[in-house]
Structures are given as structure tokens and as C-alpha cells.
Short mmCIF file of C-alpha atoms in Angstrom, two decimals:
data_model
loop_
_atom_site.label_atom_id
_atom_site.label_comp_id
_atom_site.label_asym_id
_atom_site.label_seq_id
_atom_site.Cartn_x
_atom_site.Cartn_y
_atom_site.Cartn_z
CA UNK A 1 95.19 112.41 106.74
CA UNK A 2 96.35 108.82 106.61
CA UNK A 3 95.38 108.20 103.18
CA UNK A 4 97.22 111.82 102.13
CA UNK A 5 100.24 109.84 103.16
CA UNK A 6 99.68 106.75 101.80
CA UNK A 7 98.62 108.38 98.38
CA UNK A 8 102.15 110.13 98.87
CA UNK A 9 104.24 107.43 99.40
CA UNK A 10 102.50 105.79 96.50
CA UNK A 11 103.39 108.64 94.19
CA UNK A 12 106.87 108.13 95.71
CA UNK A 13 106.75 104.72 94.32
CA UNK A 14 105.29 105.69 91.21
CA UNK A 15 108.00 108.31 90.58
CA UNK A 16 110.68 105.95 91.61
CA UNK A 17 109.66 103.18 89.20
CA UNK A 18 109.34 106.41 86.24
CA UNK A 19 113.18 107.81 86.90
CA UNK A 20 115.02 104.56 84.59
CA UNK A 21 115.55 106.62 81.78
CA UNK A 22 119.06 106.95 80.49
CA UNK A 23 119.03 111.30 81.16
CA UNK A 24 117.47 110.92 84.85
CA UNK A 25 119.02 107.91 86.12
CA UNK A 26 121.67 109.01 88.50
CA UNK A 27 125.19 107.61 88.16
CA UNK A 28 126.49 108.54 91.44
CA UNK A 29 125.17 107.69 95.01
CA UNK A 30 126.46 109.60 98.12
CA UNK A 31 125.57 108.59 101.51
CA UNK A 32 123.65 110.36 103.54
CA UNK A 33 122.49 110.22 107.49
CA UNK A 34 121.29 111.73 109.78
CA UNK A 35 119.13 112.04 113.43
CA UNK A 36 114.84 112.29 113.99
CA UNK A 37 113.97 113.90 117.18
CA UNK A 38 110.89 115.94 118.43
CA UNK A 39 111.64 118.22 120.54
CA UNK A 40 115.04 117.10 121.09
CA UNK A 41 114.50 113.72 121.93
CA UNK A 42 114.91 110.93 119.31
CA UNK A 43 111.64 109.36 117.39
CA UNK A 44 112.06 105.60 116.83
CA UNK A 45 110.49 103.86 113.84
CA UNK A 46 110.04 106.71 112.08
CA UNK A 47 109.88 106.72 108.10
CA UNK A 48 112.06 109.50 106.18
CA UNK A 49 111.63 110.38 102.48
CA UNK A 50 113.76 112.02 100.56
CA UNK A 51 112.03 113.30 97.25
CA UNK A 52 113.44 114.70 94.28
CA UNK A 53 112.58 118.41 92.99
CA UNK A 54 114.98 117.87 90.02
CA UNK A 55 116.17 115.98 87.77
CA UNK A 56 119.35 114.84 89.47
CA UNK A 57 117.98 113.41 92.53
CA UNK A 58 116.03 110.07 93.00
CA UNK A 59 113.43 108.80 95.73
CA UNK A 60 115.27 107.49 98.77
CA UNK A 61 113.72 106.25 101.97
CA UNK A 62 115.41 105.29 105.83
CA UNK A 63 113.83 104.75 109.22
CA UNK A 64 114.83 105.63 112.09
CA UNK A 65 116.45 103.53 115.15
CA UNK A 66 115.76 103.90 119.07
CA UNK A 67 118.42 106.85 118.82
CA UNK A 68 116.51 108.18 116.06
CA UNK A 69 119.47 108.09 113.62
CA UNK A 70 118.18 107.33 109.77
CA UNK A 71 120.61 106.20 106.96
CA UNK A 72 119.20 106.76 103.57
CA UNK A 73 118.92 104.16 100.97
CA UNK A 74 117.48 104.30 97.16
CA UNK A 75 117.39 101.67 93.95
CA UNK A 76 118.49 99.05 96.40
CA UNK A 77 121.71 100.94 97.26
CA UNK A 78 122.65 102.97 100.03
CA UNK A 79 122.80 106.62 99.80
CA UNK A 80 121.53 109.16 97.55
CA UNK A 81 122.22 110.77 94.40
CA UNK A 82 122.81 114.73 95.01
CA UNK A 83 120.42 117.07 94.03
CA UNK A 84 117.62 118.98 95.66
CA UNK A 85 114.57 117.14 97.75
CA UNK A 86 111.49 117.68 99.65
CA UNK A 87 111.72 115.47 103.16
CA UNK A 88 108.45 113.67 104.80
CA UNK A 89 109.43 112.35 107.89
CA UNK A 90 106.27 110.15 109.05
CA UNK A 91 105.12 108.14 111.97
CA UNK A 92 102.42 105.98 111.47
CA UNK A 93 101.06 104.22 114.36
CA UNK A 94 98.52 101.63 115.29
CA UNK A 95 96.09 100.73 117.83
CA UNK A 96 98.91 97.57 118.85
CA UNK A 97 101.04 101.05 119.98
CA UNK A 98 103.94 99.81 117.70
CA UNK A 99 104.49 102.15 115.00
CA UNK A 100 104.72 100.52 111.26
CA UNK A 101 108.25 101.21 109.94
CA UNK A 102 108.98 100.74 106.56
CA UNK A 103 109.40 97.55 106.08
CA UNK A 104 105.77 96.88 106.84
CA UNK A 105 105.05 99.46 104.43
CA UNK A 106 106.51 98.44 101.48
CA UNK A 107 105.33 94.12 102.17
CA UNK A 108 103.76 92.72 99.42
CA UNK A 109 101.57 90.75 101.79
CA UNK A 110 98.71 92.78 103.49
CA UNK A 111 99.74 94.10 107.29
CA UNK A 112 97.14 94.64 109.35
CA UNK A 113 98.53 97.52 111.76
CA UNK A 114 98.82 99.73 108.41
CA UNK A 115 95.22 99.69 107.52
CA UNK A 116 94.39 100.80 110.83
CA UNK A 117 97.50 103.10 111.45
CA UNK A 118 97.50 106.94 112.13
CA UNK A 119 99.59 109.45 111.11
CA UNK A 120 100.60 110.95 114.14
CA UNK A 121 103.20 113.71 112.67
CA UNK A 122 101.60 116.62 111.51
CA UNK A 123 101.19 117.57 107.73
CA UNK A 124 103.51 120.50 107.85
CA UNK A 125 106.64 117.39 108.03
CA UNK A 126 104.60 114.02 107.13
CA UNK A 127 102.54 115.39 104.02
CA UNK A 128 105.18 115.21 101.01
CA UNK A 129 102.66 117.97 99.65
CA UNK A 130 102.82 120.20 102.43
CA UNK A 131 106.22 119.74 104.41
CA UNK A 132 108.66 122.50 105.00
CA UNK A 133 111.46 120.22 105.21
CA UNK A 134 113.70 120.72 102.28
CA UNK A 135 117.44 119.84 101.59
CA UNK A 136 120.20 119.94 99.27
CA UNK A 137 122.67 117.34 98.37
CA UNK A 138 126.37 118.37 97.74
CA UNK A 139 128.08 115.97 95.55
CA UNK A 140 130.10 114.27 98.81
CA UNK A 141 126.74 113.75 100.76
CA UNK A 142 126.25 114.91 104.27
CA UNK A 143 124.53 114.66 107.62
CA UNK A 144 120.68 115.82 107.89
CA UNK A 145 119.34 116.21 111.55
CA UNK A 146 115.81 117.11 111.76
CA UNK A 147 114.59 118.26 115.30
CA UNK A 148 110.70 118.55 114.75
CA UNK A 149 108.46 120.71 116.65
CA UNK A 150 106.09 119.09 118.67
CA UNK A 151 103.73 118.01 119.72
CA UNK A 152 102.88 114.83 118.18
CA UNK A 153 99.27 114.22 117.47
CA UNK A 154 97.07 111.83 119.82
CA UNK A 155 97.47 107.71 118.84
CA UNK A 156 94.66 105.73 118.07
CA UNK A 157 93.06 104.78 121.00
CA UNK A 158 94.12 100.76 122.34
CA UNK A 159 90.63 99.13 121.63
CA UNK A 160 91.97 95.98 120.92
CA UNK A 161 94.18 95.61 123.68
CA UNK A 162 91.20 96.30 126.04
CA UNK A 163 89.19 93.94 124.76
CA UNK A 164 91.01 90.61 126.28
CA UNK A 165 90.25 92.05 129.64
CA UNK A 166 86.52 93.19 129.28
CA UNK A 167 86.16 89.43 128.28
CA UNK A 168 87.96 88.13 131.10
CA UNK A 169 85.82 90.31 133.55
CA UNK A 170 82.58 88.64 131.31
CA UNK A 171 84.02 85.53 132.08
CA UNK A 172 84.36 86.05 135.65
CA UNK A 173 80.78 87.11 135.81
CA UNK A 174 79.07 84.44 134.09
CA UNK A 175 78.11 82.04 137.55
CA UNK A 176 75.05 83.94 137.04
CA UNK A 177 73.28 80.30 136.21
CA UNK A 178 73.61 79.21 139.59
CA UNK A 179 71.60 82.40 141.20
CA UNK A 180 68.76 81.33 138.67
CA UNK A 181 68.64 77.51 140.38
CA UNK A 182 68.99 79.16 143.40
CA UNK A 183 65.34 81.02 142.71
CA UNK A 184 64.08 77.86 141.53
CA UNK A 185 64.90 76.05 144.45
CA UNK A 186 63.25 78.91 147.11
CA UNK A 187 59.66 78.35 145.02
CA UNK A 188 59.98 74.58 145.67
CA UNK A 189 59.39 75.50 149.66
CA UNK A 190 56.79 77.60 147.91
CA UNK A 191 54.50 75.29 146.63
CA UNK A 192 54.92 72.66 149.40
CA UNK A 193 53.79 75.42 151.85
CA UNK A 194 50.68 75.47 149.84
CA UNK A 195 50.10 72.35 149.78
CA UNK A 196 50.29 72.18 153.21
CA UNK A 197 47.63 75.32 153.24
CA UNK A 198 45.40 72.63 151.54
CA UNK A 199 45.52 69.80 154.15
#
């Protein structure tokens, strides 16, 4: 499922970088906001896409704050050009239990979270391919609140985080050494007896 996403974005990208021709290039950006929730309550770090389904849109990307409110920004501007657009609204999250927001996602420099990441909304909103989100731009822009149904899917599980502590238990266990002299010291008595025996 991860890789469905990051294939999507990528097209996203790809699409973005394709729309600088003189009849598709939009000439007028209008802002547009809005609020993430699940369930009613608001979904921090969250990554919204806006793609175009016509030619008078463009690609345009937010992510969401710890109210959940997104404001949409495209070809290094903010806002939108109006038109009509699929939404993906995703939520990537790592073992760390941070969730990778978009500027992670778009770093030139390799992140490790994203590689391990999962998608933890489910296709029907994250999946550019598959989402029933869709919107409309009027020419003045607007407010787009998406209340998602939930539940989320299950996070990775924390491996890393546990592993600091099964090492610090190893650690604490390790005086095992000293048990071993300990044996070698009760055979010493051992062998003395004997020799005793032999006197």
C-alpha cells in the first residue's frame, strides 16, 4: 500500500513538472483551506493533495497542523488555480511514531522514517487512484473540510524504540562471569579433599 502512495505522489510530481505549457499553465491562484479530522477530531501531520481532473487546475499540496487545518500551496505559491480535483489526504507514519509530513517527503536527501513509513489512512482517501474525495474550485477559492471515517489503520509496530531497553536489561544481566569463578572456586575444595583422600 505504501508504495501505491509513493508511486502516486510521484505521478503527482511528474504531472506537476508536465503542466508548463503556455495552454495549461494557470494564470490565476485562489487560496484555498481548510480542516483534516477523523471522526471529528483533527489529524496532525497529515499530507493533502489536490489533483487536477482538467485542464484548468494544477497539483497543489498542504499539511495539516495540531488543529488539523491545511492551507494549500502549488508552483511555489499559495493557493490553487480553480478547476476540478481528486483529494488524497495521507498519513504516513513510522516506527519513531512521528508521522512524515511533507516536508520530509519532498527532501532531496534520503529520510529514513519514509522508507520505513506506513500508510495508515485507508485507500478509499490516501490512494489518489482510489479516493472518493473530490472537489471543485470556484474562481474566488473556498474552504474544504474533510471529516474522514475512521478508523485509522494499525502503526507499525515500535521495534526500534524497544530495542534500547532489551539491551539495557542484557546489560544488567551480564555479571554472569562472576557465577562461572564462583564454580571454579567450589572444585578447588574439590581436589584438595582428594588429596587429602590420598594421605
Amino acid at each position: 500500500m505504501r508504495l501505491r502512495i509513493l508511486t502516486a505522489l510521484g505521478a503527482v510530481a511528474f504531472l506537476a513538472g508536465c503542466s508548463a505549457e503556455p495552454s495549461t499553465t494557470p494564470t490565476t491562484f485562489v487560496p484555498v483551506s481548510g480542516t483534516v479530522t477523523v471522526d471529528g477530531e483533527p489529524l496532525a501531520g497529515a499530507v493533502i493533495t489536490f489533483l487536477q481532473t482538467d485542464e484548468k487546475g494544477t497539483t497543489a499540496n498542504g499539511e495539516t497542523d495540531e488543529e488539523g487545518s491545511y492551507t494549500l500551496q502549488a508552483m511555489m505559491q499559495r493557493g490553487i488555480a480553480p478547476g476540478r480535483y481528486q483529494v488524497g489526504i495521507s498519513y504516513l507514519m513510522p516506527p519513531s511514531g512521528k508521522p512524515v509530513g511533507l516536508s520530509a517527503r519532498s527532501s532531496l536527501a534520503p529520510v529514513a522514517d519514509l522508507a520505513v513509513a506506513e500508510e495508515l489512512v485507508p485507500p478509499r482517501y490516501s490512494d489518489l487512484g482510489q479516493t472518493e474525495l473530490t472537489v471543485t474550485v470556484p474562481e474566488e477559492g473556498g474552504t474544504f473540510d474533510f471529516d474522514l471515517e475512521g478508523p485509522l489503520l494499525d502503526p507499525p509496530a515500535a521495534e526500534d524504540s524497544a530495542d534500547p531497553a532489551e539491551e539495557a536489561e542484557a546489560a544488567a544481566e551480564a555479571p554472569e562471569p562472576e557465577s562461572s569463578e564462583s564454580e571454579s572456586s567450589v572444585e578447588e575444595p574439590a581436589t584438595d579433599d582428594a588429596s587429602a583422600d590420598g594421605r
